[in-house]
Structures are given as structure tokens and as C-alpha cells.
Coordinates of C-alpha atoms (C1' of nucleotides) in Angstrom, one line a residue:
Chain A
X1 CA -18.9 16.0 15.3
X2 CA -20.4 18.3 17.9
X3 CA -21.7 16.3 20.7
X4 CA -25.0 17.1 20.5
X5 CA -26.4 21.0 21.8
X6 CA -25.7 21.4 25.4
X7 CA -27.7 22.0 27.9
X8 CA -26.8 25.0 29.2
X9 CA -24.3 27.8 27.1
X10 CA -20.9 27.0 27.4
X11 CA -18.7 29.6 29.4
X12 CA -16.2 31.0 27.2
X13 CA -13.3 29.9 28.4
X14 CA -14.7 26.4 27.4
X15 CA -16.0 26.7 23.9
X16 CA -12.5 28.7 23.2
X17 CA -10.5 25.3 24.1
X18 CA -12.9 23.6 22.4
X19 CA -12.4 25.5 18.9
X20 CA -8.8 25.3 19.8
X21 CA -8.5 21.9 19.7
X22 CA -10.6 21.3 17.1
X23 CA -8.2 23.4 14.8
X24 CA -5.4 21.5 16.1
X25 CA -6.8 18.4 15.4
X26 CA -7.7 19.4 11.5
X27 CA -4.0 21.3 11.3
X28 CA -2.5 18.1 12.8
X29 CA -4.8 15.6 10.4
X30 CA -4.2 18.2 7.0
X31 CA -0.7 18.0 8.0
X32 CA -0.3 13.9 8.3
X33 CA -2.7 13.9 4.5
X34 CA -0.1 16.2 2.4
X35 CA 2.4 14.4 3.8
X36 CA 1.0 10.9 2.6
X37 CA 0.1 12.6 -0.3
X38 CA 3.7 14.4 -1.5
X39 CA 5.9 11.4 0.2
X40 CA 4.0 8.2 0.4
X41 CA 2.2 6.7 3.1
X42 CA 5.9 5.0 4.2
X43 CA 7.3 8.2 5.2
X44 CA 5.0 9.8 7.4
X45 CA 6.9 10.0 10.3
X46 CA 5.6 11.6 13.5
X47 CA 8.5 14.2 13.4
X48 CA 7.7 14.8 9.7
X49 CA 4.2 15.9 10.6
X50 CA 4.9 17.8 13.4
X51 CA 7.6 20.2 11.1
X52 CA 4.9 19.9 8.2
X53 CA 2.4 21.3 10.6
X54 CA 4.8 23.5 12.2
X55 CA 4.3 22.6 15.9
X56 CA 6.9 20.1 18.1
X57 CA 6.2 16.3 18.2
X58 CA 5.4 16.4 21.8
X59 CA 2.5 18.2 20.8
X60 CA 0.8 15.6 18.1
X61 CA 0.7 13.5 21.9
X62 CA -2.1 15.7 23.7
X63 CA -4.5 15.3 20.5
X64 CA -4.0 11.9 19.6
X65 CA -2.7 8.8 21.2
X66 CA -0.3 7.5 18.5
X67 CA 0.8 7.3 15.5
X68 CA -1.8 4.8 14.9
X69 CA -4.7 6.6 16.3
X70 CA -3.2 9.9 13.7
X71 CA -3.5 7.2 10.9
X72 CA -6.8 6.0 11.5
X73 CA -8.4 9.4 12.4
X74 CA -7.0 10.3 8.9
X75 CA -8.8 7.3 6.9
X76 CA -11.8 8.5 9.0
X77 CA -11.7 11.9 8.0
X78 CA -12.3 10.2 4.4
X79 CA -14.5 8.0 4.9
X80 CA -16.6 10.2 6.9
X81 CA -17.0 12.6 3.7
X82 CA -17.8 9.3 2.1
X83 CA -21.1 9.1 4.4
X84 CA -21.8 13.0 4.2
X85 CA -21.0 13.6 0.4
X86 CA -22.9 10.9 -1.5
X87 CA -25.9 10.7 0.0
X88 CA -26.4 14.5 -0.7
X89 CA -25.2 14.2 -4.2
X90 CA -27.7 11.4 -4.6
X91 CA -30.5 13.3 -3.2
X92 CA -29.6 16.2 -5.6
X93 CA -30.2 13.7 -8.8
X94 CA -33.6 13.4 -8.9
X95 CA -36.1 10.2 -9.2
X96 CA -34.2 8.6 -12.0
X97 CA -32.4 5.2 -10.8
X98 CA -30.1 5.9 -13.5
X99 CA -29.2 9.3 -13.0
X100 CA -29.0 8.3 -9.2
X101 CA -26.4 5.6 -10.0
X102 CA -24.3 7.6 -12.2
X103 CA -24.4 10.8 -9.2
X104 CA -23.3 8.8 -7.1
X105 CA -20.5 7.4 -8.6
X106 CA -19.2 10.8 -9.7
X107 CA -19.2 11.5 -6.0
X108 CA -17.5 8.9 -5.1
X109 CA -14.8 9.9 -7.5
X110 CA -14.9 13.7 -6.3
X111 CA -14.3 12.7 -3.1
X112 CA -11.4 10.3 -3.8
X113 CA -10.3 13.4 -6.0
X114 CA -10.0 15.8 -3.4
X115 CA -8.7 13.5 -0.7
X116 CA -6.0 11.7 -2.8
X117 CA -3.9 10.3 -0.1
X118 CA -7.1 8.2 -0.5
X119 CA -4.7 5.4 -2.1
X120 CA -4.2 4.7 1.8
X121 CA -8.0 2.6 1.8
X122 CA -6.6 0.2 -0.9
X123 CA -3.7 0.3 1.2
X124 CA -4.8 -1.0 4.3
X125 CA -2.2 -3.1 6.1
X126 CA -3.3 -5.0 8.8
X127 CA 0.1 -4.4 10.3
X128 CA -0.2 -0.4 11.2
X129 CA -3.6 -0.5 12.7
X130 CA -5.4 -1.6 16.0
X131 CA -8.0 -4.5 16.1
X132 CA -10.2 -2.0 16.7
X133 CA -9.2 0.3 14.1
X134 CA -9.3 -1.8 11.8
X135 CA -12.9 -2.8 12.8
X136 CA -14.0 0.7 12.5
X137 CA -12.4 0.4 9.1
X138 CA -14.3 -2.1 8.1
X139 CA -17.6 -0.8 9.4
X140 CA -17.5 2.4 8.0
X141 CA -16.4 1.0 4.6
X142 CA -19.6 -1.0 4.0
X143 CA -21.6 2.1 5.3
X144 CA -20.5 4.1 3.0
X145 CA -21.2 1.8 0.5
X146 CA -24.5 1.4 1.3
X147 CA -25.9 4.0 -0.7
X148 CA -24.5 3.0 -3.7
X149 CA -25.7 -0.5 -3.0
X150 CA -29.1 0.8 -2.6
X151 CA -29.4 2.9 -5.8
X152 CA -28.3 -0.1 -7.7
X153 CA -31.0 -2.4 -5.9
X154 CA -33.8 0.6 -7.0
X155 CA -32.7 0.4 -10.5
X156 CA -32.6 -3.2 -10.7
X157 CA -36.7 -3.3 -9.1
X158 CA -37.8 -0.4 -11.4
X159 CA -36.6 -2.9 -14.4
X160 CA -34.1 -0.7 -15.7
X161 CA -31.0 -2.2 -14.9
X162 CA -30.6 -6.1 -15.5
X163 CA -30.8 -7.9 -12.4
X164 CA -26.4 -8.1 -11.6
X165 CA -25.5 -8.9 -8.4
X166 CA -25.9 -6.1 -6.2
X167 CA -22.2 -6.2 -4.2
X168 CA -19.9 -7.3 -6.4
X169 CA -21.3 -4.4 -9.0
X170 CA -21.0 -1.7 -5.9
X171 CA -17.8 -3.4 -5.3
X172 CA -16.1 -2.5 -8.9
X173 CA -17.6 0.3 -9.0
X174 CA -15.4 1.7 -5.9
X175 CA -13.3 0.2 -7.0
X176 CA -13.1 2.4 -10.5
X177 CA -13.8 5.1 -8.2
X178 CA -10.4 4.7 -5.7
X179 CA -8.5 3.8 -9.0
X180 CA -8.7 7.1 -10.0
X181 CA -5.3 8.8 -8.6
X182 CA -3.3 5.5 -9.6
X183 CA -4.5 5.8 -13.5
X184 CA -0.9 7.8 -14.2
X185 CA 0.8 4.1 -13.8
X186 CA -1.0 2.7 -16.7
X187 CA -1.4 6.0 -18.9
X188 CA 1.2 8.3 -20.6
X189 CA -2.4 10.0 -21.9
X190 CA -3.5 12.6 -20.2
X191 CA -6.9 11.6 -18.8
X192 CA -8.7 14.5 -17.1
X193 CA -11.2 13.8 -13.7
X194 CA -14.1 14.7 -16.3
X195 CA -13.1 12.6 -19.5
X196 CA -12.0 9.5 -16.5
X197 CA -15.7 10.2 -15.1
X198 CA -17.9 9.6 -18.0
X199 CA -16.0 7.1 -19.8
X200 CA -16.2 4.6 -16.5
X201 CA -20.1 5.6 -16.1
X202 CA -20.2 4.5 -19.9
X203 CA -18.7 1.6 -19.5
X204 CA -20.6 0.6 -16.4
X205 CA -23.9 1.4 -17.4
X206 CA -23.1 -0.7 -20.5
X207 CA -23.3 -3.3 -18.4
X208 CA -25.9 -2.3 -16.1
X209 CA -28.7 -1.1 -18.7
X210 CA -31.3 -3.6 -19.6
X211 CA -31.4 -3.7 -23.7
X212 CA -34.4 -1.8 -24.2
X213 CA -33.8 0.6 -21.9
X214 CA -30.4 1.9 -23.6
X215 CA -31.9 4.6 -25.7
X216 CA -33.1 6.8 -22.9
X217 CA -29.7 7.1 -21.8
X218 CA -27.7 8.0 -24.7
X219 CA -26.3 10.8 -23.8
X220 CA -24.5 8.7 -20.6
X221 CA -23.3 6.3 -22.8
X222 CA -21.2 8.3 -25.6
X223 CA -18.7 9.4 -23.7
X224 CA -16.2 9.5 -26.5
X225 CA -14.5 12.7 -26.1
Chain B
X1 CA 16.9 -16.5 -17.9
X2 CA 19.4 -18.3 -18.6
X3 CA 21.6 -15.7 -20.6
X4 CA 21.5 -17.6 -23.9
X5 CA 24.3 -20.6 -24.3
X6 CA 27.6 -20.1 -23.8
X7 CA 30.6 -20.0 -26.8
X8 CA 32.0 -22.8 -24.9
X9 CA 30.9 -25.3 -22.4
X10 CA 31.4 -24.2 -18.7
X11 CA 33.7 -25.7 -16.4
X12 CA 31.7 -28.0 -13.9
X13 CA 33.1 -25.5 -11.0
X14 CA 32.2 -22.5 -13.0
X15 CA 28.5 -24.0 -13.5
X16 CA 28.0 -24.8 -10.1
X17 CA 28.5 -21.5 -8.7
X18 CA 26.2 -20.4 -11.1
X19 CA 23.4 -22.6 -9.8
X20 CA 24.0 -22.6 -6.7
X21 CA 23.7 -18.5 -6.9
X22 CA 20.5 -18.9 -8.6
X23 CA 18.6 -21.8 -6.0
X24 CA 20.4 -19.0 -3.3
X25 CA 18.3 -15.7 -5.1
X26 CA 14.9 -18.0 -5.1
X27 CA 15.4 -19.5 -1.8
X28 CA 15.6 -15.6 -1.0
X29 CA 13.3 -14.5 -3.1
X30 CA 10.4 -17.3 -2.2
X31 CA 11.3 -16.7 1.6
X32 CA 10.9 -12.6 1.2
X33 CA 7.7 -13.5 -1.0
X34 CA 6.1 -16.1 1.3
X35 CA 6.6 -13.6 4.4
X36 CA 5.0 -10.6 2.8
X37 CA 2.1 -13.0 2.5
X38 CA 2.0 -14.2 5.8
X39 CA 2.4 -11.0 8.1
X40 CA 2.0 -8.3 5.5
X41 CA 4.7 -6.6 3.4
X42 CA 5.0 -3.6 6.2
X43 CA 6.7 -6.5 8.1
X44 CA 9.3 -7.9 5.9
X45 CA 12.8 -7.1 7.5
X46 CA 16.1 -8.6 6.3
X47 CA 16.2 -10.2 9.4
X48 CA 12.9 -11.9 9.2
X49 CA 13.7 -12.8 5.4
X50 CA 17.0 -14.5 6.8
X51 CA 15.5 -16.5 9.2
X52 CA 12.3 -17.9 7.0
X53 CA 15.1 -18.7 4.5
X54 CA 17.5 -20.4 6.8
X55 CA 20.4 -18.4 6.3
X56 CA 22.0 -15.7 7.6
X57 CA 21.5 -11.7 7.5
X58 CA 24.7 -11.1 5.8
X59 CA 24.0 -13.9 3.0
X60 CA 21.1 -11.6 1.2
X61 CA 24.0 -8.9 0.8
X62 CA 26.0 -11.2 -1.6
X63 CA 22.9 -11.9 -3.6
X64 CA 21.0 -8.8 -3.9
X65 CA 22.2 -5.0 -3.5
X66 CA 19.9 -4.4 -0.3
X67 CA 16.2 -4.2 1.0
X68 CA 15.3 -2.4 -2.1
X69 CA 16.9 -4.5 -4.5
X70 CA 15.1 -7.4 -3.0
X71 CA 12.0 -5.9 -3.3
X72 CA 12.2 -4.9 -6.6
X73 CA 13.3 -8.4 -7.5
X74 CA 10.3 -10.2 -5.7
X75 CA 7.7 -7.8 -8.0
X76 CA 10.1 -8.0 -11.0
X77 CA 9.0 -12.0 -10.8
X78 CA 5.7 -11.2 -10.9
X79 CA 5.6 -9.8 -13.5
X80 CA 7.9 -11.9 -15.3
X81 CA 4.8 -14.6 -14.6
X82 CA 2.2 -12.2 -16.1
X83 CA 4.5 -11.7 -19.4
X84 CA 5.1 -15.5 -20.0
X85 CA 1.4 -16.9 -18.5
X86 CA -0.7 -14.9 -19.9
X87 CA 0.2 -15.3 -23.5
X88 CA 0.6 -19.0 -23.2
X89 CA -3.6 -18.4 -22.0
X90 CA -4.3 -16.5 -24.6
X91 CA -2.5 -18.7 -27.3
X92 CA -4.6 -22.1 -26.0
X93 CA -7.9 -20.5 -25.9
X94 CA -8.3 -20.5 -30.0
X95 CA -9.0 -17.8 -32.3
X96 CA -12.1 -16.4 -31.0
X97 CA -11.9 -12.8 -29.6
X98 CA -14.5 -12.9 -27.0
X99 CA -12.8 -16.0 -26.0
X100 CA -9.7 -15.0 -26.2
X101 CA -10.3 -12.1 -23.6
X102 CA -11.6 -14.3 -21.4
X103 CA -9.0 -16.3 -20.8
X104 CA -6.8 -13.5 -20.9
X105 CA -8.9 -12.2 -17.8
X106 CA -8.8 -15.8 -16.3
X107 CA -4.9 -15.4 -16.8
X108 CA -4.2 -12.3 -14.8
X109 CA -6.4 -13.5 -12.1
X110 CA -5.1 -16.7 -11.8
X111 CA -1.0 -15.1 -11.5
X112 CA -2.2 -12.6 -9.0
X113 CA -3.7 -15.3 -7.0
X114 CA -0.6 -17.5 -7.1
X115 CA 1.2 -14.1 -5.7
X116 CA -1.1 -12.8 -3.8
X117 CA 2.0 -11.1 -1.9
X118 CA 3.3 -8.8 -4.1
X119 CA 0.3 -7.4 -6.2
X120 CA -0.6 -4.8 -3.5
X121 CA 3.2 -4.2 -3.5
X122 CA 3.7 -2.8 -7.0
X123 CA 1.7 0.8 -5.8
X124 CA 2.1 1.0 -2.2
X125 CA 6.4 0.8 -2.5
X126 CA 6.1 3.1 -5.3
X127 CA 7.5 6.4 -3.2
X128 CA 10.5 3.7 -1.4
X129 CA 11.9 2.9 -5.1
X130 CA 14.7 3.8 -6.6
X131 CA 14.2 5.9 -9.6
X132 CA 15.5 3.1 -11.9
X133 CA 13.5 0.6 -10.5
X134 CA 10.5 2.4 -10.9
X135 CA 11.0 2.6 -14.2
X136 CA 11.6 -0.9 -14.3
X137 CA 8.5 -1.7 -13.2
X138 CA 6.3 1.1 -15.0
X139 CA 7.7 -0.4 -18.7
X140 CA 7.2 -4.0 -17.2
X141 CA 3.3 -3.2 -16.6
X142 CA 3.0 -1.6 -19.4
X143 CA 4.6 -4.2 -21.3
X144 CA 2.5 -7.0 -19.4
X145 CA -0.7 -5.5 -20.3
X146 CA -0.4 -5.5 -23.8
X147 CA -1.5 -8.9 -24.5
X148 CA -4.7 -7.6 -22.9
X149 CA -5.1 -4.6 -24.9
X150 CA -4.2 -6.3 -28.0
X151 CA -7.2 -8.9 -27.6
X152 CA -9.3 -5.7 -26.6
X153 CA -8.5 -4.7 -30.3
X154 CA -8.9 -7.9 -32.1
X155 CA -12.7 -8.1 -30.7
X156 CA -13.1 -5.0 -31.8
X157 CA -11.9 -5.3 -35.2
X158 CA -14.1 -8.4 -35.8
X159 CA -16.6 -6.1 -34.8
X160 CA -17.4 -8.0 -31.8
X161 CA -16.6 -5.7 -29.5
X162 CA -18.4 -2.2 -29.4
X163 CA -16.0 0.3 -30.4
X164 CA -14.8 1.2 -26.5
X165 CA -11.4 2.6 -25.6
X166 CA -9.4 0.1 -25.1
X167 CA -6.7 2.0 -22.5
X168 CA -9.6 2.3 -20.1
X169 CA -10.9 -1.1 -20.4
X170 CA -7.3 -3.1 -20.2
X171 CA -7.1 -0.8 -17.4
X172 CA -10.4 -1.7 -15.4
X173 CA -10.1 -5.4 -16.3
X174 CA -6.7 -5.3 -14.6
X175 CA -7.9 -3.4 -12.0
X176 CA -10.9 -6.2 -10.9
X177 CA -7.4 -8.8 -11.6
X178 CA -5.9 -7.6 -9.1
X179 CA -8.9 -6.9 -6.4
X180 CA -9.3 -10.2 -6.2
X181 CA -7.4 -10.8 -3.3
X182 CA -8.9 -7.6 -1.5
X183 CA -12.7 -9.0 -2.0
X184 CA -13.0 -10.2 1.6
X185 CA -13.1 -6.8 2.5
X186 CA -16.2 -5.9 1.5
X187 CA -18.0 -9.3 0.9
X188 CA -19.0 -11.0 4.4
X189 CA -20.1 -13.9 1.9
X190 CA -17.8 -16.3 0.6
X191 CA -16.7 -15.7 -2.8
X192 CA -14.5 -18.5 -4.7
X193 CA -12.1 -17.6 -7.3
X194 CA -13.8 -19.1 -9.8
X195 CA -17.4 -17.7 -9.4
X196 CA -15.2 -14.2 -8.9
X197 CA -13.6 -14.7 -12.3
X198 CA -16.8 -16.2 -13.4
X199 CA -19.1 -12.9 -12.3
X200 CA -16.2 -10.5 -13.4
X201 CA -16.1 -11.9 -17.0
X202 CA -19.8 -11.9 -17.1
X203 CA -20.1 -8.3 -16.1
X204 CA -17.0 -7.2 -18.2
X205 CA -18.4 -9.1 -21.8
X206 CA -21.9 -7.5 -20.9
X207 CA -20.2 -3.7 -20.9
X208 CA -18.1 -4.7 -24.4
X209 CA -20.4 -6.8 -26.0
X210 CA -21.9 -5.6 -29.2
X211 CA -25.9 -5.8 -29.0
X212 CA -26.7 -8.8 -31.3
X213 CA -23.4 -10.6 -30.8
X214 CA -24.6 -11.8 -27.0
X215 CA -26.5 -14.7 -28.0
X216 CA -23.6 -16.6 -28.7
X217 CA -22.1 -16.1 -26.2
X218 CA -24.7 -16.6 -23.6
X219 CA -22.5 -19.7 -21.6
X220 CA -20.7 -16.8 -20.5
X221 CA -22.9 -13.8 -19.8
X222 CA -24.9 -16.3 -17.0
X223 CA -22.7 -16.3 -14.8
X224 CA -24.9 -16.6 -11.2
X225 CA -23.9 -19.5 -9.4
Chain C
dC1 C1' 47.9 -33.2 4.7
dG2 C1' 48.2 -28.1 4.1
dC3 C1' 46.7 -24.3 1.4
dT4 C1' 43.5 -21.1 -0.6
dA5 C1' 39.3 -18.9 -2.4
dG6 C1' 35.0 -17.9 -2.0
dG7 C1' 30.7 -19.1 0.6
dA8 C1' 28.5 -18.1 5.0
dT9 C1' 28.1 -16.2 9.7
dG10 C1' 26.1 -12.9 13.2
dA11 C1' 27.6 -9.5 16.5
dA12 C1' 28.5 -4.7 16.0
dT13 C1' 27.3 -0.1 14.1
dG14 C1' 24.8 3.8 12.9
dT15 C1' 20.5 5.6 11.6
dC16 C1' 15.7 6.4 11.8
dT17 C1' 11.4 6.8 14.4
dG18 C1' 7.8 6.5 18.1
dT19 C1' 7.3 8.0 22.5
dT20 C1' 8.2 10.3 26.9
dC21 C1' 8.9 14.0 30.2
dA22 C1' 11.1 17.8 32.5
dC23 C1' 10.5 22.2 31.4
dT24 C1' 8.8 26.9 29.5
dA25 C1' 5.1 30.1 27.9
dA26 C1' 0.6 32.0 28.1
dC27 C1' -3.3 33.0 30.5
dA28 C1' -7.2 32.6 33.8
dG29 C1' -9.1 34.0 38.3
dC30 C1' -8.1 36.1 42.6
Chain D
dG1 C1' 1.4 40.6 40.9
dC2 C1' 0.8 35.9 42.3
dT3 C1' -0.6 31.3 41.3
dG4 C1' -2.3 27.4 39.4
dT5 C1' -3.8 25.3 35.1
dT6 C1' -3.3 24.2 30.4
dA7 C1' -0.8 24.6 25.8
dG8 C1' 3.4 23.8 23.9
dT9 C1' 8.4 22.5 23.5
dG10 C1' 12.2 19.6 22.0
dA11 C1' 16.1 17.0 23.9
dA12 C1' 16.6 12.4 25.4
dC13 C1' 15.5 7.6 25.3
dA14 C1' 14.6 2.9 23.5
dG15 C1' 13.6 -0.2 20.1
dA16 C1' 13.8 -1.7 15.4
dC17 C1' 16.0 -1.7 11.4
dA18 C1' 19.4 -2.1 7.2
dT19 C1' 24.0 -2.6 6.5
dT20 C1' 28.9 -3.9 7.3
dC21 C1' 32.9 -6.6 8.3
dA22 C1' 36.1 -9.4 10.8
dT23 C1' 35.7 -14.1 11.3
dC24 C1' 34.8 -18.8 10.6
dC25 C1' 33.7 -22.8 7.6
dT26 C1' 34.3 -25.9 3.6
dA27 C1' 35.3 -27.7 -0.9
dG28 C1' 38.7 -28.3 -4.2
dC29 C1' 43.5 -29.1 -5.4
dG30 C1' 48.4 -30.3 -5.3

DNA sequence: CGCTAGGATGAATGTCTGTTCACTAACAGC
DNA sequence: GCTGTTAGTGAACAGACATTCATCCTAGCG
């Protein structure tokens, strides 16, 4: 989030403010996510933050606007690893379509994984957000969708996946993704991130394969532990 | 509910108390329900629930314990409908598995649409629960999505079903149940229930299906509109 | 008609929470 | 050391909220 290189050095005195409220801002942010995290998304109150990041209320004020503006720079935060995250991870698969779909979906999930409070994006209550923040919502949430939509669209042209519809596919499949941290509600089993991982990309490429294309892939689709 | 018949008939006065208290908890209940629909559950005070209802604030207090109580009453319903709808489905679709399933699916999505309200609810209240009542609804879930996994089982002891876990799969296909009413946010496009339950079932039966068992049932593997 | 029990009311109460602001602390440049 | 600027504090305020309770109906009965 560095606006850009300036055009002439910074004097000290600036860049130091700078870094100083960049800190706050992630120490403020880091504080509000555990909190959402260990107590719910109910009970983040701005006084709970503030004593969770160890600094007074009063001070939340000079880095964000609200309460609301807190919340939303949080689900931001997220989404923004979203954009950063799966792109790379797709990149680092290879030419395969297939192995492109199934990176990307395990990034999805490690990102979900290490921001759990992520349950706040299924969560999304028109009520505690802006107009505007909920627009940005919104936008950001079908950009970071994108890639997935466009690894499924490459696999469907190279004939290797059966020709599904394209959204509703990358739909469920974030949707298996964000699912993730609520699986204790239906399980007594323990389920580890890696057993969780390839049974879903078994299952989906299941569906997803075309027929004669299945054998290739084996070794994605036993995922029996 | 009605808690089985009595020894001895009731006394008229004795009988309508009772139903009087029970129109009083669903007038409550409906109002509490249809205003968590309307301006989101974040909004739902006891005030608010009075007035939609007609009544007054101190009213709810002689039919429920408090805020929480309520709560837990209008998801405890919901559930109630899953356990008594979806078996009734599942009885009238015949003895085919793969059919069977399907209506099952059909079932759940058909409930959560009626309520759209409170499915969201279940998970995001789960930290503002009592510990009693989150039990409550835990063994209720559980309970409500056996039918599910039992059909899961059936297909797969015909051996129509490839031999998948069927804890994952009762968990996805509630999962895409209950998104239903989130589609809109990420589908610009219209999406009507049925082409969504239509497209879901389509996708789902193409993950479990085994190989040369599709053919028959093609009618509901094509599901583009 | 008067009496009573339980249904129903809604102003009052206390608590919780977001926000403000008068104030202090640290520190830069002179 | 003085001074002005910025970071930081936390008590105080206001609004919203769940909950209570003294009070008012009203239906049933003799």
C-alpha cells in the first residue's frame, strides 16, 4: 500500500510517522481480528480492542474513523491477501488447468486458514457497514474470485473439464473454501486443514473432470486417507 | 408439540390459556422472524419485536426467558421444519437412491428458503448462546442432517454412489442449502431457486455418481437452463 | 354488581458501547 | 530551555438496549 515511490527522499521525520502509523494501524487491525476470532464478531467492542491492543480508545480515533471503518479495513485486510495470495500460488502450479484449479483452491483455503475471523465474509450484515463499504465489499469479492473463475474457464477450453457453468462452480468452490473454520459444527471427527483439503479437491474435480480425462488425475482424486 | 393427550380432558378455561399462550409464542416468534428478514438480525431488539407483533415490550417476558431465549426459539423452529419436511421429501420421492438424494437436497433448500431469516443465524449467534442452547442446537443439526447422510449411504450401498465419505458430502450439500439465499452476492445474473437447485443437484450427482450409472440418470445431470 | 386472578402495559432503570474532547507526554526545531 | 506540534490518554457523555415492576385492564364467577 505504499503510494507509489516519491519523488524526492522523504526527510526523516516523515518516513518515521509514516512507519509509525503504519504499525499502529496493523496493531490496531491484529487486535480487532483475535478479538473476532476468540469472542465472536458480536463482541468486538471499541474498548475491547483498544485493552486487546493495549493502547486507550481515544486512540483507535486518529487511525480510523469508526467502528465501521475498523470493521471494514479488517475484511479488507483479507480480501486483499485474497488478490495477493492466489494469483501467486496459481502461477507457481505450472501449465496444467487441473493442477491450476486444484492450487488455487488450496490457497483459497490457506488463506481462510490463517485469517479465521474470516467467518466475518459469510457474515456480512448489511446493517454494520456503509453503502460504500459494503460496495467495496462487493467489488473486491468478485476480484478476488476472478482468478479462480479464470482457471476454471482454461480448463473447460483445453477440454479437460466438462463445460459446468463457470460462476456458480467458482461460487461453491469458495464457498468449500470459507466453510472450512465452521466444519467443527457438523463434525465430532477430527478433520485436519490437509485431510479437509484433498478430500473437497476430490470431490470437486469429480465433478469437474471430463470422463476420459479422469485417469491422468488419479492421484487428486483418492483422497481417502 | 402438543405434549401427548392428557389423562383427563382439560377444563375449557385451562385449555384456553393454553392456546392462547401458544398463538402468543408464534405471534412472537413469526414477528422476531419476519424482522430479522426484513432489516437483518443485527437489528432485532425487543422493542422492535414488540411493536411488529402488536404488543407490548413487557409481554415477550411472560412468554420467553429473554432476548436469548427468543432467539434460540426462532432457530429451534427451523430446525424443527428441517426434521419433519425433509423426511416427508424423502419418503414421497420412491425408493430410488439417486432420487431420493435429490429430493432430499430439494428439501433443505426449499425450508431454508421459506426461512431465509434465521439460516445465517444458526453460526453468526453462536458466541451470544447460552451454553445449553448451543447444545441444543449442535444435537438438533446433527440430528437434522441425518436423513441426508442416510440417503448418502443407501446410494452407496446399491452401489450407485461411488464410495465417497459421506460426513463431507452431507456436509457440502448442506452447505450449497443454505447459500442459497447468499447467491446474489456474487451472481449479478438472476438466478431462480429452481435453476439453483436444479444446477446444484446436477453438479452434486456428477461428483457421486458412479461412472456407468449416469446414463440413467441423465434428466438430471443436464441441468442448463 | 363487586371481586379476583392472571393477562397486558410501558415508563423507569441500569448497563453497555461508540464517540468526543480537554488534557498530558514526547519530541522536533530554534 | 522554550515552544509548538503531534501522539496518546481516559473520564465523561449520549444513545441504544434488555429487563423490570408498579399499574391498569378484562374475563369469569358468585
Amino acid at each position: 500500500m505504499s503510494s507509489g515511490a516519491p519523488a524526492t527522499d522523504l526527510d526523516p521525520g516523515e518516513a518515521a510517522r509514516q512507519t509509525l502509523a503504519q504499525r499502529r494501524s496493523e496493531q490496531l487491525l491484529s487486535a480487532a481480528a483475535q478479538l473476532m476470532e476468540r469472542d465472536g464478531s458480536q463482541s468486538v467492542s471499541m474498548h475491547a480492542v483498544a485493552e486487546e491492543a493495549g493502547v486507550s480508545v481515544g486512540l483507535i480515533y486518529r487511525y480510523f474513523g469508526g467502528k465501521h471503518d475498523l470493521l471494514l479495513a479488517v475484511i479488507v485486510n483479507v480480501l486483499d491477501a485474497f488478490g495477493r495470495q492466489v494469483p501467486a500460488a496459481i502461477q507457481a502450479a505450472g501449465a496444467d488447468p487441473v493442477t491450476r484449479l486444484a492450487a488455487a483452491f488450496r490457497a483459497y483455503c490457506e488463506v481462510i486458514d490463517s485469517h479465521r475471523h474470516a467467518a466475518v465474509l459469510t457474515h456480512r450484515e448489511s446493517k454494520s457497514l456503509s453503502d460504500e463499504g459494503l460496495e467495496t465489499i462487493k467489488r473486491l469479492e468478485v476480484e478476488t474470485s476472478e482468478p479462480l473463475r479464470t482457471v476454471i474457464r482454461e480448463g473447460i477450453d483445453a477440454g479437460v473439464l466438462t463445460p459446468v457453468d463457470v460462476d456458480l462452480v467458482a461460487y461453491d468452490l469458495l464457498l468449500l473454501a470459507q466453510a472450512w473454520p465452521l466444519k467443527h459444527w457438523y463434525f465430532e471427527r477430527t478433520l485436519g486443514f490437509e485431510d479437509y483439503v484433498r478430500r473437497q479437491t476430490a470431490l470437486a474435480l469429480a465433478a469437474l473432470l471430463q470422463p476420459h480425462r479422469r485417469r491422468s488425475y488419479r492421484h487428486l482424486l483418492e483422497a481417502a486417507g
